[in-house]
C-alpha positions as semicolon CSV with decimal commas, in nm:
position;residue;x (nm);y (nm);z (nm)
1;F;-0,368;0,424;1,053
2;R;-0,140;0,714;0,971
3;H;0,230;0,656;1,022
4;N;0,319;0,643;1,392
5;D;0,012;0,853;1,479
6;V;-0,138;0,739;1,810
7;E;-0,440;0,973;1,795
8;H;-0,533;0,856;1,446
9;L;-0,500;0,493;1,557
10;D;-0,746;0,565;1,838
11;H;-0,987;0,714;1,581
12;V;-0,951;0,417;1,344
13;L;-1,001;0,156;1,615
14;C;-1,297;0,343;1,764
15;N;-1,468;0,349;1,423
16;A;-1,387;-0,019;1,365
17;V;-1,544;-0,117;1,697
18;V;-1,850;0,107;1,659
19;E;-1,923;0,053;1,289
20;G;-1,804;-0,305;1,243
21;Q;-1,732;-0,455;0,902
22;P;-1,816;-0,267;0,578
23;L;-2,163;-0,334;0,426
24;T;-2,276;-0,579;0,696
25;N;-2,172;-0,382;1,008
26;R;-2,103;-0,711;1,179
27;P;-1,853;-0,684;1,464
28;W;-1,491;-0,766;1,381
29;K;-1,385;-1,097;1,537
30;K;-1,023;-0,984;1,569
31;I;-0,841;-0,654;1,515
32;M;-0,463;-0,650;1,490
33;V;-0,236;-0,345;1,511
34;M;0,090;-0,403;1,323
35;V;0,395;-0,179;1,366
36;E;0,774;-0,186;1,321
37;G;1,023;-0,130;1,602
38;I;1,223;0,091;1,369
39;Y;1,039;0,184;1,051
40;S;1,259;0,060;0,769
41;M;1,183;0,340;0,522
42;E;1,165;0,629;0,770
43;G;1,425;0,534;1,032
44;E;1,182;0,638;1,306
45;I;1,140;0,452;1,634
46;C;0,784;0,336;1,695
47;E;0,567;0,528;1,944
48;L;0,509;0,194;2,110
49;P;0,383;0,298;2,459
50;G;0,098;0,507;2,315
51;I;0,011;0,249;2,050
52;V;0,002;-0,034;2,305
53;A;-0,222;0,173;2,534
54;V;-0,470;0,234;2,251
55;A;-0,463;-0,132;2,146
56;K;-0,542;-0,236;2,505
57;K;-0,824;0,018;2,520
58;Y;-1,001;-0,147;2,226
59;K;-0,882;-0,503;2,302
60;A;-0,687;-0,524;1,975
61;Y;-0,394;-0,759;1,922
62;M;-0,040;-0,616;1,893
63;Y;0,216;-0,732;1,633
64;V;0,564;-0,578;1,636
65;D;0,822;-0,634;1,361
66;E;1,164;-0,597;1,526
67;A;1,375;-0,659;1,214
68;H;1,580;-0,340;1,258
69;S;1,544;-0,281;1,633
70;I;1,639;-0,610;1,799
71;G;2,006;-0,605;1,896
72;A;2,027;-0,230;1,825
73;L;1,787;-0,051;2,060
74;G;1,770;-0,049;2,438
75;P;2,045;-0,044;2,702
76;T;2,106;-0,418;2,656
77;G;1,995;-0,453;2,292
78;R;1,659;-0,613;2,367
79;G;1,483;-0,397;2,111
80;V;1,204;-0,144;2,099
81;C;1,021;-0,274;2,407
82;E;1,326;-0,218;2,625
83;A;1,403;0,117;2,460
84;T;1,051;0,252;2,516
85;G;0,975;0,089;2,851
86;V;0,701;-0,143;2,724
87;D;0,649;-0,485;2,883
88;P;0,701;-0,751;2,611
89;A;0,406;-0,937;2,765
90;D;0,183;-0,660;2,626
91;I;0,284;-0,757;2,271
92;D;0,090;-1,052;2,133
93;I;0,334;-1,129;1,850
94;L;0,700;-1,020;1,843
95;M;0,879;-1,098;1,519
96;G;1,242;-1,038;1,430
97;T;1,524;-1,147;1,203
98;F;1,856;-1,316;1,272
99;T;2,014;-1,171;0,956
100;K;2,109;-0,830;1,096
101;S;2,228;-0,793;1,456
102;F;2,293;-1,166;1,488
103;G;2,482;-1,205;1,160
104;A;2,305;-1,531;1,077
105;M;2,001;-1,649;0,878
106;G;1,630;-1,688;0,938
107;G;1,416;-1,521;1,199
108;Y;1,188;-1,580;1,496
109;V;0,833;-1,531;1,620
110;A;0,777;-1,488;1,994
111;S;0,417;-1,538;2,106
112;S;0,192;-1,768;2,304
113;K;0,255;-2,142;2,280
114;K;-0,083;-2,188;2,112
115;F;-0,001;-1,939;1,836
116;V;0,353;-2,070;1,781
117;D;0,223;-2,429;1,761
118;Y;-0,032;-2,312;1,503
119;L;0,243;-2,152;1,293
120;R;0,454;-2,464;1,312
121;S;0,169;-2,679;1,182
122;H;0,033;-2,441;0,916
123;S;0,327;-2,235;0,784
124;C;0,479;-2,360;0,457
125;G;0,805;-2,195;0,556
126;N;0,824;-2,432;0,850
127;F;0,720;-2,772;0,720
128;V;0,834;-2,746;0,355
129;A;1,165;-2,558;0,389
130;C;1,483;-2,710;0,528
131;S;1,564;-2,685;0,896
132;M;1,813;-2,425;1,019
133;S;2,165;-2,564;1,005
134;G;2,357;-2,631;1,325
135;V;2,622;-2,374;1,229
136;V;2,362;-2,100;1,188
137;A;2,187;-2,196;1,512
138;E;2,517;-2,181;1,700
139;Q;2,596;-1,840;1,548
140;I;2,263;-1,707;1,678
141;V;2,314;-1,852;2,027
142;T;2,670;-1,713;2,040
143;A;2,551;-1,368;1,931
144;L;2,284;-1,372;2,203
145;R;2,543;-1,466;2,464
146;I;2,773;-1,186;2,353
147;I;2,493;-0,926;2,357
148;D;2,391;-1,045;2,707
149;G;2,752;-1,047;2,829
150;E;2,735;-1,419;2,904
151;D;3,062;-1,474;2,715
152;G;3,253;-1,318;3,004
153;T;3,348;-1,003;2,810
154;N;3,204;-0,655;2,759
155;L;3,204;-0,696;2,380
156;G;2,825;-0,686;2,360
157;R;2,805;-0,360;2,554
158;V;3,085;-0,210;2,342
159;K;2,908;-0,310;2,019
160;L;2,581;-0,155;2,135
161;Q;2,759;0,171;2,213
162;D;2,946;0,159;1,881
163;I;2,628;0,129;1,676
164;R;2,476;0,428;1,860
165;D;2,791;0,637;1,819
166;N;2,829;0,545;1,451
167;S;2,463;0,616;1,377
168;T;2,473;0,953;1,553
169;Y;2,794;1,056;1,377
170;F;2,674;0,953;1,030
171;R;2,333;1,115;1,073
172;N;2,481;1,443;1,199
173;E;2,730;1,460;0,912
174;L;2,452;1,417;0,657
175;I;2,247;1,687;0,827
176;K;2,548;1,923;0,828
177;M;2,583;1,852;0,457
178;G;2,236;1,998;0,402
179;C;2,063;1,670;0,317
180;Q;1,707;1,605;0,427
181;V;1,754;1,317;0,671
182;L;1,464;1,121;0,820
183;G;1,447;0,922;1,141
184;D;1,532;0,941;1,509
185;E;1,864;1,006;1,680
186;N;1,954;0,652;1,790
187;S;1,820;0,476;1,482
188;P;2,079;0,287;1,273
189;V;1,847;0,321;0,972
190;I;1,919;0,659;0,810
191;P;1,710;0,753;0,504
192;V;1,811;1,054;0,291
193;M;1,552;1,205;0,060
194;L;1,610;1,213;-0,316
195;Y;1,246;1,294;-0,407
196;V;1,295;1,294;-0,787
197;P;1,253;0,941;-0,932
198;S;1,517;1,002;-1,199
199;K;1,778;1,056;-0,926
200;I;1,735;0,705;-0,786
201;E;1,947;0,527;-1,046
202;L;2,186;0,823;-1,079
203;F;2,257;0,828;-0,706
204;H;2,316;0,453;-0,703
205;A;2,543;0,460;-1,010
206;L;2,751;0,757;-0,892
207;C;2,805;0,596;-0,551
208;M;2,904;0,265;-0,711
209;E;3,158;0,447;-0,928
210;R;3,318;0,565;-0,604
211;G;3,320;0,218;-0,450
212;L;3,023;0,282;-0,223
213;A;2,735;0,033;-0,224
214;V;2,404;0,199;-0,133
215;V;2,036;0,104;-0,122
216;T;1,799;0,330;-0,314
217;V;1,421;0,308;-0,278
218;G;1,143;0,417;-0,512
219;F;0,775;0,357;-0,584
220;P;0,583;0,146;-0,482
221;A;0,789;0,089;-0,165
222;V;0,757;0,464;-0,100
223;P;0,530;0,732;-0,254
224;L;0,605;0,830;-0,614
225;N;0,754;1,163;-0,506
226;G;0,924;1,015;-0,198
227;A;1,233;0,852;-0,353
228;R;1,517;0,809;-0,108
229;T;1,838;0,629;-0,029
230;R;1,872;0,434;0,294
231;F;2,191;0,382;0,491
232;C;2,205;0,104;0,751
233;I;2,486;0,164;0,999
234;S;2,672;-0,118;1,172
235;A;2,876;-0,142;1,490
236;A;3,150;-0,293;1,273
237;H;3,195;0,027;1,070
238;T;3,511;0,211;1,167
239;R;3,520;0,590;1,194
240;E;3,761;0,598;0,898
241;Q;3,513;0,402;0,684
242;L;3,229;0,636;0,779
243;E;3,440;0,947;0,709
244;G;3,537;0,805;0,369
245;A;3,174;0,730;0,288
246;I;3,068;1,083;0,389
247;E;3,325;1,236;0,151
248;K;3,202;1,022;-0,138
249;I;2,840;1,101;-0,059
250;R;2,925;1,473;-0,046
251;E;3,055;1,454;-0,405
252;V;2,737;1,280;-0,523
253;V;2,514;1,521;-0,329
254;D;2,682;1,815;-0,503
255;I;2,642;1,658;-0,848
256;L;2,272;1,578;-0,799
257;R;2,195;1,896;-0,598
258;L;2,053;1,711;-0,298
259;R;2,114;1,979;-0,034
260;Y;1,739;2,028;0,010
261;N;1,777;2,175;0,358
262;E;1,993;2,462;0,232
263;S;1,841;2,777;0,090
264;A;1,862;2,814;-0,287
265;W;1,915;3,186;-0,249
């Protein structure tokens, strides 16, 4: 279905239920709706309440990828469900990573015991790869305790506020600069449009010359004319670091003429 479009999802699911499979028109045995908590290339927060309602209407399964939203969204960092007021029990499969907010390795799948047992017995990543080390497991548990405030401090709450403040500051500065910035206000994923494919490598090289490591994205991860750079903001960034990065980005933006939101006249 079209990106984050609840009405179009309703249309797609209705057609799938009514028409069935192509050629045979046999009913689908299972239909799964897959979304991201924060869309990694757009920086937008998922319209989860509306999508869940539509999935329930047509008895479709829900799969949510929380790679960028867990530990960053919601009053206590519990992710997109908490941020949007959706009951996690309404999500059939919740998946996330431990490599971002938790500063560790690996990831998790939260679902029914039957589904998790099936993954454990059929997933090559589980029975061929090595087990998670004790150090990494302890890092994850410690991060969870800090986020929940179980360590006896308010560090988790402070970090959650810092990532929101840093994201808002960085996004607003890029918008003031005249860049075309995608995404929602509280999203720590901040894409800036480059559009022209030839500017992908130039933007990356010019930023590296200034000591700024950036991620640039081109086709096929995004449309051919949708090249962009993506900034991922952390609670650990200081205001001085962000201000320094903005000044370096401003120089590159001027060189490559990326102020798309400013009039050319």
